[in-house]
Tab-separated table of C-alpha atoms and ligand atoms in Angstrom:
chain	number	residue	atom	x	y	z
A	1	UNK	CA	107.175	-7.279	8.934
A	2	UNK	CA	109.141	-5.341	10.553
A	3	UNK	CA	110.111	-3.283	13.735
A	4	UNK	CA	113.135	-1.469	13.388
A	5	UNK	CA	115.243	0.050	15.403
A	6	UNK	CA	113.523	2.696	14.099
A	7	UNK	CA	110.460	2.610	16.018
A	8	UNK	CA	112.684	3.733	19.115
A	9	UNK	CA	112.906	7.114	18.031
A	10	UNK	CA	110.174	9.295	18.301
A	11	UNK	CA	107.616	9.972	15.774
A	12	UNK	CA	110.025	11.314	12.654
A	13	UNK	CA	107.838	13.006	9.949
A	14	UNK	CA	109.738	14.379	6.861
A	15	UNK	CA	107.935	16.380	4.351
A	16	UNK	CA	109.836	18.875	2.336
A	17	UNK	CA	106.525	20.158	0.172
A	18	UNK	CA	105.113	23.025	1.183
A	19	UNK	CA	102.275	21.651	0.293
A	20	UNK	CA	100.775	17.784	1.800
A	21	UNK	CA	98.902	14.929	0.184
A	22	UNK	CA	95.364	13.480	1.620
A	23	UNK	CA	96.317	12.398	4.925
A	24	UNK	CA	99.210	13.206	4.996
A	25	UNK	CA	100.738	15.828	7.670
A	26	UNK	CA	100.747	19.730	7.661
A	27	UNK	CA	101.261	21.256	10.540
A	28	UNK	CA	102.475	20.159	14.039
A	29	UNK	CA	105.516	20.870	16.333
A	30	UNK	CA	108.582	18.770	15.008
A	31	UNK	CA	106.781	19.232	11.480
A	32	UNK	CA	107.085	23.054	11.844
A	33	UNK	CA	110.450	22.333	13.248
A	34	UNK	CA	111.384	20.300	10.045
A	35	UNK	CA	109.740	22.297	6.836
A	36	UNK	CA	111.067	25.942	9.163
A	37	UNK	CA	106.868	26.976	9.288
A	38	UNK	CA	106.650	29.181	13.344
A	39	UNK	CA	103.122	28.836	12.087
A	40	UNK	CA	100.520	27.810	10.674
A	41	UNK	CA	99.990	24.569	9.148
A	42	UNK	CA	101.474	24.275	5.145
A	43	UNK	CA	98.996	23.774	2.326
A	44	UNK	CA	97.337	20.490	1.301
A	45	UNK	CA	96.585	18.700	-1.772
A	46	UNK	CA	93.055	19.567	-3.285
A	47	UNK	CA	90.247	18.620	-2.331
A	48	UNK	CA	90.951	18.349	1.745
A	49	UNK	CA	91.886	20.999	4.527
A	50	UNK	CA	94.567	20.876	7.455
A	51	UNK	CA	93.358	19.607	10.361
A	52	UNK	CA	93.800	20.108	13.949
A	53	UNK	CA	94.733	17.521	15.608
A	54	UNK	CA	96.840	18.584	18.133
A	55	UNK	CA	99.988	20.199	19.187
A	56	UNK	CA	102.247	17.944	17.330
A	57	UNK	CA	100.092	17.112	14.337
A	58	UNK	CA	98.489	18.139	11.907
A	59	UNK	CA	96.734	16.604	8.967
A	60	UNK	CA	95.005	17.110	5.429
A	61	UNK	CA	91.754	15.665	5.459
A	62	UNK	CA	89.534	15.007	3.025
A	63	UNK	CA	87.027	17.903	2.316
A	64	UNK	CA	86.256	21.472	3.287
A	65	UNK	CA	85.895	20.805	6.856
A	66	UNK	CA	87.974	23.208	9.210
A	67	UNK	CA	87.575	20.985	12.678
A	68	UNK	CA	88.562	18.132	14.136
A	69	UNK	CA	85.459	16.635	12.983
A	70	UNK	CA	85.852	14.092	9.010
A	71	UNK	CA	83.033	14.073	7.049
A	72	UNK	CA	81.612	10.564	6.890
A	73	UNK	CA	81.770	10.334	2.893
A	74	UNK	CA	83.902	7.528	1.452
A	75	UNK	CA	87.810	7.978	0.918
A	76	UNK	CA	88.679	5.126	-2.145
A	77	UNK	CA	87.360	4.083	-4.967
A	78	UNK	CA	83.764	5.037	-6.922
A	79	UNK	CA	82.343	1.429	-5.705
A	80	UNK	CA	82.912	2.200	-2.054
A	81	UNK	CA	79.965	2.867	-0.053
A	82	UNK	CA	79.411	4.370	3.276
A	83	UNK	CA	79.136	0.894	5.727
A	84	UNK	CA	75.538	2.425	6.883
A	85	UNK	CA	73.682	2.067	3.290
A	86	UNK	CA	74.920	-1.212	3.206
A	87	UNK	CA	72.131	-3.853	2.556
A	88	UNK	CA	73.482	-7.293	4.528
A	89	UNK	CA	73.809	-10.544	2.541
A	90	UNK	CA	73.689	-12.578	5.548
A	91	UNK	CA	74.748	-11.411	9.690
A	92	UNK	CA	73.777	-8.937	11.616
A	93	UNK	CA	74.183	-4.847	10.105
A	94	UNK	CA	74.867	-3.953	14.189
A	95	UNK	CA	77.261	-6.134	16.259
A	96	UNK	CA	76.999	-8.396	19.086
A	97	UNK	CA	78.109	-6.692	22.530
A	98	UNK	CA	80.935	-8.097	24.056
A	99	UNK	CA	83.785	-9.882	23.622
A	100	UNK	CA	83.303	-11.369	19.474
A	101	UNK	CA	85.133	-14.362	20.545
A	102	UNK	CA	82.700	-15.027	23.202
A	103	UNK	CA	80.016	-18.033	22.297
A	104	UNK	CA	82.007	-19.203	19.804
A	105	UNK	CA	84.752	-22.026	18.908
A	106	UNK	CA	87.419	-21.204	16.400
A	107	UNK	CA	89.233	-23.200	13.710
A	108	UNK	CA	91.915	-24.331	12.834
A	109	UNK	CA	93.203	-24.010	10.227
A	110	UNK	CA	94.021	-27.133	7.840
A	111	UNK	CA	96.891	-25.359	5.809
A	112	UNK	CA	98.741	-24.901	8.923
A	113	UNK	CA	97.528	-28.422	10.739
A	114	UNK	CA	99.715	-29.453	7.866
A	115	UNK	CA	102.016	-27.926	8.057
A	116	UNK	CA	103.212	-28.947	10.978
A	117	UNK	CA	101.646	-32.174	11.005
A	118	UNK	CA	103.998	-32.147	7.952
A	119	UNK	CA	107.404	-31.119	10.710
A	120	UNK	CA	106.364	-33.227	13.170
A	121	UNK	CA	106.975	-36.562	10.577
A	122	UNK	CA	110.596	-35.303	11.102
A	123	UNK	CA	110.382	-34.909	14.747
A	124	UNK	CA	110.545	-38.025	17.903
A	125	UNK	CA	109.959	-38.984	20.584
A	126	UNK	CA	108.632	-36.003	23.284
A	127	UNK	CA	109.854	-33.292	20.477
A	128	UNK	CA	106.772	-34.702	18.360
A	129	UNK	CA	104.202	-35.884	20.420
A	130	UNK	CA	104.277	-31.642	21.789
A	131	UNK	CA	105.244	-30.977	17.760
A	132	UNK	CA	101.594	-32.686	16.933
A	133	UNK	CA	99.823	-30.660	19.581
A	134	UNK	CA	100.687	-27.156	18.388
A	135	UNK	CA	98.544	-27.744	15.277
A	136	UNK	CA	95.233	-28.381	17.622
A	137	UNK	CA	96.585	-24.142	18.703
A	138	UNK	CA	94.177	-21.931	17.524
A	139	UNK	CA	96.180	-19.454	15.137
A	140	UNK	CA	95.246	-17.538	12.693
A	141	UNK	CA	95.482	-17.771	8.317
A	142	UNK	CA	97.711	-14.951	6.852
A	143	UNK	CA	97.190	-14.426	3.453
A	144	UNK	CA	99.224	-12.083	1.805
A	145	UNK	CA	98.508	-12.987	-2.061
A	146	UNK	CA	95.433	-13.298	-3.700
A	147	UNK	CA	95.530	-16.050	-5.675
A	148	UNK	CA	95.208	-17.489	-0.975
A	149	UNK	CA	92.407	-16.188	-1.082
A	150	UNK	CA	90.442	-19.321	-2.357
A	151	UNK	CA	91.142	-21.491	-0.081
A	152	UNK	CA	89.046	-19.115	2.430
A	153	UNK	CA	86.224	-20.017	1.354
A	154	UNK	CA	87.354	-23.828	2.036
A	155	UNK	CA	87.615	-22.708	5.629
A	156	UNK	CA	84.426	-21.086	5.643
A	157	UNK	CA	82.760	-23.758	4.287
A	158	UNK	CA	84.823	-26.478	6.742
A	159	UNK	CA	84.336	-23.701	10.334
A	160	UNK	CA	80.561	-23.406	9.287
A	161	UNK	CA	79.412	-26.961	9.243
A	162	UNK	CA	82.055	-27.664	11.449
A	163	UNK	CA	79.558	-24.887	13.215
A	164	UNK	CA	75.968	-26.919	12.543
A	165	UNK	CA	76.957	-29.794	13.541
A	166	UNK	CA	77.846	-29.155	16.955
A	167	UNK	CA	75.608	-26.517	17.955
A	168	UNK	CA	78.505	-23.956	18.376
A	169	UNK	CA	79.524	-21.793	15.746
A	170	UNK	CA	82.528	-21.370	14.784
A	171	UNK	CA	85.696	-18.119	13.971
A	172	UNK	CA	87.986	-18.058	11.714
A	173	UNK	CA	90.379	-15.982	12.184
A	174	UNK	CA	92.264	-14.193	9.357
A	175	UNK	CA	94.824	-11.500	8.232
A	176	UNK	CA	93.584	-9.006	6.021
A	177	UNK	CA	97.931	-8.557	4.744
A	178	UNK	CA	98.765	-7.531	0.579
A	179	UNK	CA	98.837	-3.919	0.367
A	180	UNK	CA	100.781	-2.560	-2.326
A	181	UNK	CA	104.189	-0.796	-1.088
A	182	UNK	CA	104.235	-3.608	1.632
A	183	UNK	CA	106.417	-3.714	4.715
A	184	UNK	CA	107.901	0.322	3.401
A	185	UNK	CA	109.936	0.299	5.885
A	186	UNK	CA	111.988	-2.852	5.643
A	187	UNK	CA	112.176	-5.953	3.087
A	188	UNK	CA	111.380	-9.307	4.525
A	189	UNK	CA	108.416	-8.708	3.326
A	190	UNK	CA	107.613	-6.844	0.900
A	191	UNK	CA	104.605	-7.645	-1.070
A	192	UNK	CA	103.347	-8.313	-4.757
A	193	UNK	CA	101.670	-5.303	-5.806
A	194	UNK	CA	103.439	-2.290	-6.047
A	195	UNK	CA	101.608	1.159	-6.004
A	196	UNK	CA	103.387	2.558	-9.385
A	197	UNK	CA	101.348	-0.844	-11.648
A	198	UNK	CA	98.169	-0.598	-10.355
A	199	UNK	CA	98.326	-1.521	-6.551
A	200	UNK	CA	95.672	0.459	-5.341
A	201	UNK	CA	93.171	-1.376	-7.705
A	202	UNK	CA	95.347	-4.972	-7.126
A	203	UNK	CA	94.291	-4.195	-3.699
A	204	UNK	CA	90.745	-3.689	-3.413
A	205	UNK	CA	90.129	-6.383	-5.892
A	206	UNK	CA	92.157	-8.372	-3.325
A	207	UNK	CA	89.685	-6.920	-1.125
A	208	UNK	CA	86.709	-7.358	-2.889
A	209	UNK	CA	87.802	-11.780	-2.639
A	210	UNK	CA	87.665	-11.495	0.672
A	211	UNK	CA	84.248	-9.982	0.798
A	212	UNK	CA	83.679	-12.243	-2.371
A	213	UNK	CA	83.735	-16.128	-0.189
A	214	UNK	CA	82.542	-14.478	3.610
A	215	UNK	CA	79.512	-12.976	1.842
A	216	UNK	CA	78.754	-16.588	1.624
A	217	UNK	CA	78.818	-18.073	5.266
A	218	UNK	CA	77.102	-15.690	7.107
A	219	UNK	CA	77.346	-17.532	9.611
A	220	UNK	CA	80.492	-18.125	10.397
A	221	UNK	CA	82.386	-15.027	12.532
A	222	UNK	CA	84.981	-14.233	10.765
A	223	UNK	CA	88.080	-12.066	13.419
A	224	UNK	CA	90.015	-10.347	10.756
A	225	UNK	CA	93.468	-8.436	11.715
A	226	UNK	CA	94.641	-5.491	9.576
A	227	UNK	CA	96.986	-5.247	7.609
A	228	UNK	CA	100.204	-5.590	9.847
A	229	UNK	CA	102.686	-3.277	10.672
A	230	UNK	CA	101.361	-0.174	7.770
A	231	UNK	CA	99.985	2.460	10.611
A	232	UNK	CA	102.319	1.658	12.602
A	233	UNK	CA	104.443	2.776	9.051
A	234	UNK	CA	102.458	5.955	9.234
A	235	UNK	CA	103.285	7.327	12.040
A	236	UNK	CA	106.735	6.473	12.940
A	237	UNK	CA	108.918	6.043	10.042
A	238	UNK	CA	107.621	8.322	7.686
A	239	UNK	CA	111.326	10.114	7.146
A	240	UNK	CA	111.578	6.491	5.030
A	241	UNK	CA	110.841	8.292	1.585
A	242	UNK	CA	108.919	4.749	0.799
A	243	UNK	CA	106.054	4.460	3.437
A	244	UNK	CA	106.256	8.791	2.919
A	245	UNK	CA	105.448	7.631	-1.210
A	246	UNK	CA	102.927	4.911	0.316
A	247	UNK	CA	100.894	6.838	3.285
A	248	UNK	CA	97.772	7.055	0.583
A	249	UNK	CA	97.293	4.634	-0.791
A	250	UNK	CA	98.110	2.536	2.615
A	251	UNK	CA	94.992	4.510	4.150
A	252	UNK	CA	92.551	4.047	0.807
A	253	UNK	CA	92.858	0.930	1.210
A	254	UNK	CA	92.757	0.330	4.982
A	255	UNK	CA	90.032	2.906	4.838
A	256	UNK	CA	88.412	-0.150	1.559
A	257	UNK	CA	89.223	-3.192	3.475
A	258	UNK	CA	87.645	-2.168	6.792
A	259	UNK	CA	84.700	-0.439	5.054
A	260	UNK	CA	83.952	-3.398	2.804
A	261	UNK	CA	85.056	-6.113	5.239
A	262	UNK	CA	82.274	-4.145	7.841
A	263	UNK	CA	79.148	-4.162	5.878
A	264	UNK	CA	79.102	-8.071	5.538
A	265	UNK	CA	77.584	-8.011	9.078
A	266	UNK	CA	79.906	-11.016	10.471
A	267	UNK	CA	83.394	-9.708	10.681
A	268	UNK	CA	85.412	-8.342	13.373
A	269	UNK	CA	88.110	-6.230	12.831
A	270	UNK	CA	91.166	-5.230	14.850
A	271	UNK	CA	93.350	-3.315	13.360
A	272	UNK	CA	97.146	-3.721	13.712
A	273	UNK	CA	98.558	-1.433	16.580
A	274	UNK	CA	103.214	-2.330	16.477
A	275	UNK	CA	103.668	-3.444	19.290
A	276	UNK	CA	104.506	-1.717	23.092
A	277	UNK	CA	108.486	-1.122	22.024
A	278	UNK	CA	106.911	0.898	18.912
A	279	UNK	CA	104.335	2.842	19.661
A	280	UNK	CA	104.264	2.316	22.790
A	281	UNK	CA	106.610	4.966	23.521
A	282	UNK	CA	105.024	8.366	25.377
A	283	UNK	CA	106.068	10.600	21.874
A	284	UNK	CA	104.109	7.679	19.491
A	285	UNK	CA	100.762	6.974	22.126
A	286	UNK	CA	99.363	10.512	20.565
A	287	UNK	CA	100.363	10.847	16.849
A	288	UNK	CA	98.954	7.294	16.594
A	289	UNK	CA	95.934	7.186	18.345
A	290	UNK	CA	95.434	10.538	16.256
A	291	UNK	CA	95.556	7.888	13.319
A	292	UNK	CA	93.716	5.241	13.639
A	293	UNK	CA	90.595	7.753	14.810
A	294	UNK	CA	90.789	10.168	11.926
A	295	UNK	CA	91.140	6.686	9.542
A	296	UNK	CA	88.012	5.667	12.005
A	297	UNK	CA	85.819	8.354	11.774
A	298	UNK	CA	86.945	9.117	7.886
A	299	UNK	CA	86.317	5.609	6.930
A	300	UNK	CA	82.791	6.517	8.580
A	301	UNK	CA	83.368	4.802	12.206
A	302	UNK	CA	82.283	0.833	10.442
A	303	UNK	CA	80.908	-0.777	13.677
A	304	UNK	CA	81.953	-3.716	13.837
A	305	UNK	CA	86.152	-2.094	13.847
A	306	UNK	CA	86.506	-3.233	16.884
A	307	UNK	CA	89.707	-2.537	18.722
A	308	UNK	CA	93.515	-2.957	17.389
A	309	UNK	CA	96.165	-5.720	17.813
A	310	UNK	CA	99.106	-5.863	18.905
A	311	UNK	CA	102.360	-7.508	18.632
A	312	UNK	CA	101.900	-9.932	15.486
A	313	UNK	CA	104.199	-11.587	14.780
A	314	UNK	CA	106.887	-9.501	17.704
A	315	UNK	CA	108.538	-10.977	21.111
A	316	UNK	CA	107.000	-8.862	24.549
A	317	UNK	CA	105.333	-10.343	26.851
A	318	UNK	CA	101.550	-9.108	28.013
A	319	UNK	CA	101.660	-7.870	32.214
A	320	UNK	CA	105.590	-8.970	33.392
A	321	UNK	CA	106.968	-7.585	36.354
A	322	UNK	CA	110.986	-7.546	35.786
A	323	UNK	CA	111.296	-5.185	32.437
A	324	UNK	CA	113.249	-7.615	29.851
A	325	UNK	CA	116.639	-5.028	29.884
A	326	UNK	CA	116.106	-4.573	25.709
A	327	UNK	CA	112.859	-2.196	27.125
A	328	UNK	CA	114.096	0.540	29.586
A	329	UNK	CA	113.768	4.051	28.699
A	330	UNK	CA	110.129	2.741	28.207
A	331	UNK	CA	107.915	3.192	30.811
A	332	UNK	CA	104.777	0.957	28.883
A	333	UNK	CA	107.526	-1.771	29.009
A	334	UNK	CA	104.869	-4.771	27.898
A	335	UNK	CA	101.638	-4.932	26.264
A	336	UNK	CA	99.386	-4.662	29.177
A	337	UNK	CA	100.879	-1.746	29.686
A	338	UNK	CA	101.134	-0.167	26.426
A	339	UNK	CA	97.292	-0.235	26.087
A	340	UNK	CA	96.108	0.562	29.442
A	341	UNK	CA	98.388	3.922	27.622
A	342	UNK	CA	96.901	4.117	24.430
A	343	UNK	CA	93.014	2.929	25.613
A	344	UNK	CA	92.166	6.879	27.236
A	345	UNK	CA	93.989	8.624	24.390
A	346	UNK	CA	91.642	6.464	21.983
A	347	UNK	CA	88.637	6.269	24.171
A	348	UNK	CA	89.450	10.486	24.114
A	349	UNK	CA	89.438	10.502	20.382
A	350	UNK	CA	86.259	8.190	19.957
A	351	UNK	CA	88.349	5.451	18.676
A	352	UNK	CA	87.035	2.158	20.254
A	353	UNK	CA	89.048	0.691	22.542
A	354	UNK	CA	88.911	-3.751	22.985
A	355	UNK	CA	92.479	-5.524	22.119
A	356	UNK	CA	93.586	-7.909	21.149
A	357	UNK	CA	97.449	-9.667	22.181
A	358	UNK	CA	99.143	-12.257	20.249
A	359	UNK	CA	100.822	-13.966	22.861
A	360	UNK	CA	101.867	-17.362	20.051
A	361	UNK	CA	105.585	-16.707	20.079
A	362	UNK	CA	105.848	-14.159	23.680
A	363	UNK	CA	107.291	-17.640	25.994
A	364	UNK	CA	110.696	-17.049	26.447
A	365	UNK	CA	111.804	-13.113	27.368
A	366	UNK	CA	115.502	-11.571	27.584
A	367	UNK	CA	115.987	-13.327	24.160
A	368	UNK	CA	116.412	-9.888	22.167
A	369	UNK	CA	119.831	-7.991	21.904
A	370	UNK	CA	117.563	-4.510	20.449
A	371	UNK	CA	113.770	-4.149	21.709
A	372	UNK	CA	113.438	-3.557	17.552
A	373	UNK	CA	115.103	-7.360	17.138
A	374	UNK	CA	112.051	-8.583	15.080
A	375	UNK	CA	113.542	-11.144	12.788
A	376	UNK	CA	113.807	-14.755	13.577
A	377	UNK	CA	114.862	-14.857	17.437
A	378	UNK	CA	116.789	-16.954	17.821
A	379	UNK	CA	116.073	-18.953	21.277
A	380	UNK	CA	111.947	-18.137	21.335
A	381	UNK	CA	109.226	-19.930	22.342
A	382	UNK	CA	105.583	-21.013	22.093
A	383	UNK	CA	103.786	-18.267	24.837
A	384	UNK	CA	99.753	-17.804	26.292
A	385	UNK	CA	97.240	-19.656	25.193
A	386	UNK	CA	94.521	-18.218	23.466
A	387	UNK	CA	92.469	-17.340	25.490
A	388	UNK	CA	89.731	-15.115	27.086
A	389	UNK	CA	90.652	-15.241	30.049
A	390	UNK	CA	92.662	-12.336	29.852
A	391	UNK	CA	91.853	-10.512	33.764
A	392	UNK	CA	91.320	-7.230	31.104
A	393	UNK	CA	88.104	-6.093	30.428
A	394	UNK	CA	90.078	-3.715	27.749
A	395	UNK	CA	91.628	-6.576	25.836
A	396	UNK	CA	88.900	-9.408	24.180
A	397	UNK	CA	91.759	-12.359	24.152
A	398	UNK	CA	96.032	-12.816	23.891
A	399	UNK	CA	95.982	-15.024	20.221
A	400	UNK	CA	98.470	-16.978	18.020
A	401	UNK	CA	98.706	-15.027	14.657
A	402	UNK	CA	102.011	-15.584	14.317
A	403	UNK	CA	101.850	-19.238	13.086
A	404	UNK	CA	104.758	-20.147	14.981
A	405	UNK	CA	107.493	-22.005	12.591
A	406	UNK	CA	107.062	-19.471	9.650
A	407	UNK	CA	109.556	-17.544	8.959
A	408	UNK	CA	110.146	-13.574	9.284
A	409	UNK	CA	112.366	-13.119	6.259
A	410	UNK	CA	115.402	-14.648	4.863
A	411	UNK	CA	119.418	-14.681	6.429
A	412	UNK	CA	119.803	-14.481	2.481
A	413	UNK	CA	122.114	-11.349	2.163
A	414	UNK	CA	121.658	-12.119	-2.035
A	415	UNK	CA	118.032	-12.367	-1.649
A	416	UNK	CA	115.672	-9.659	-3.099
A	417	UNK	CA	113.673	-9.589	0.770
A	418	UNK	CA	116.871	-9.748	2.717
A	419	UNK	CA	115.938	-7.360	5.735
A	420	UNK	CA	120.292	-6.894	7.520
A	421	UNK	CA	117.400	-8.175	10.695
A	422	UNK	CA	117.701	-11.783	9.503
A	423	UNK	CA	121.027	-11.195	9.477
A	424	UNK	CA	121.860	-9.595	13.445
A	425	UNK	CA	123.459	-12.085	15.251
A	426	UNK	CA	120.212	-12.769	17.404
A	427	UNK	CA	118.399	-14.014	14.808
A	428	UNK	CA	118.399	-17.411	13.921
A	429	UNK	CA	120.177	-18.402	10.987
A	430	UNK	CA	120.100	-19.677	8.047
A	431	UNK	CA	116.786	-19.067	7.800
A	432	UNK	CA	114.497	-19.212	4.432
A	433	UNK	CA	111.622	-16.286	2.912
A	434	UNK	CA	108.875	-14.793	5.309
A	435	UNK	CA	106.370	-17.002	4.919
A	436	UNK	CA	108.013	-20.169	4.480
A	437	UNK	CA	108.353	-23.748	6.669
A	438	UNK	CA	111.582	-23.018	8.908
A	439	UNK	CA	111.834	-26.694	10.607
A	440	UNK	CA	114.781	-25.927	12.781
A	441	UNK	CA	112.599	-22.145	14.233
A	442	UNK	CA	109.672	-24.278	14.972
A	443	UNK	CA	111.024	-27.524	16.786
A	444	UNK	CA	112.448	-24.523	18.910
A	445	UNK	CA	109.609	-22.645	20.127
A	446	UNK	CA	108.250	-26.059	20.660
A	447	UNK	CA	111.295	-27.017	22.837
A	448	UNK	CA	111.207	-23.745	25.127
A	449	UNK	CA	107.414	-23.373	24.893
A	450	UNK	CA	106.479	-21.716	28.467
A	451	UNK	CA	104.236	-23.183	29.849
A	452	UNK	CA	105.586	-25.882	28.578
A	453	UNK	CA	103.255	-28.035	25.019
B	1	BGC	C1	105.185	-13.305	5.432
B	1	BGC	C2	104.321	-14.005	5.120
B	1	BGC	C3	102.831	-14.688	6.870
B	1	BGC	C4	103.979	-13.872	7.577
B	1	BGC	C5	102.853	-15.073	8.006
B	1	BGC	C6	104.828	-12.292	6.914
B	1	BGC	O1	106.075	-11.782	8.050
B	1	BGC	O2	105.731	-12.075	4.607
B	1	BGC	O3	104.193	-13.641	3.282
B	1	BGC	O4	102.061	-15.210	5.905
B	1	BGC	O5	104.789	-13.552	8.332
B	1	BGC	O6	104.032	-16.127	8.699
């Protein structure tokens, strides 16, 4: 995961070639200044056309069109087909109107319950009791390696049985998180696939495997958060060469993911949209909305893409009357301000503007030295419980996306995935590898929970 200081500055795309790749930026005020063009776009790779979006952003979109309207031709690999021609294996091809969380119970993933039980076994007294209660709070499961995908089938089978037994259908909450060259602007969550080594094909296979599992349980609803940080990195971090190099692949992979999941008819997707301190800076809102919208339209406007997920694995308050001092300078100092600022831009661009907001570790504020600090921030507490009572019609639910107690990144400076954010003075140390259990941090979250557990 990455939410660095780079996020605090306005977008700084850097392209040095006269020709931009498909999905690359080919024009826009700052861009043209950077590449030394006085007017007009640079050229685009064969098969794509420089398409004006706004004064700050033109993009090479597939096809030969000259207008803002994008093609509905799938832009991914040969196995991809537009959602409109697919046949549903089970669920409806028309999403239910309204909030997809309603009318369902959320499945409690046994993997997280087991992590929590093991943690609690080392605790005593009220801390132990409080710790055990965390296992009853719905938390997303991250499919961060292809090897974990078969476990989804087990969860779905279990959820299906529970739904039948209770008469109330179930939701299984998943995070799709296995892009090649993952976490391109940071080190802590670098993944198993690399673009240089067949990464896109490996990713398509990973998505195909997820789809194969979900297809067997059309009675279970899946809520999916798609690829934390990936699109936000494409908005603000193209000055990082790994991100610039990953741009085309990320777009093709995310497109493939939402198209394939959309065919199933029971998967509601939210694209990850960073957080208030990242894409919520005023200069980033419009480029972000443009990227989400162009990707969505190029994918054929998949009807089960419900909107965006914000604050995933971050610490921001949903709504506060006393902004954390680190947010100064940004009028969008909490997630609600960010969402209220982004939604109109999305709506006018034609992107479905519904949101879910991670509040799992947002219980305590004013604990960071910089807004861009994201790694195991000391003093954090579990936050508002998952609920659809958000008080805001744009927000479908508060969720717990980051499983509290799983680490953000190692503090071991000699580890391959060491990221300096995990060695900052506001980062809890010593910390193990990202995704592995961090007992001391879990206990902190438990003790500082707000509301209390
Ligand atoms: C890690 C993943 C992990 C996820 C949830 C990420 O930072 O890279 O491996 O599954 O957090 O804990």
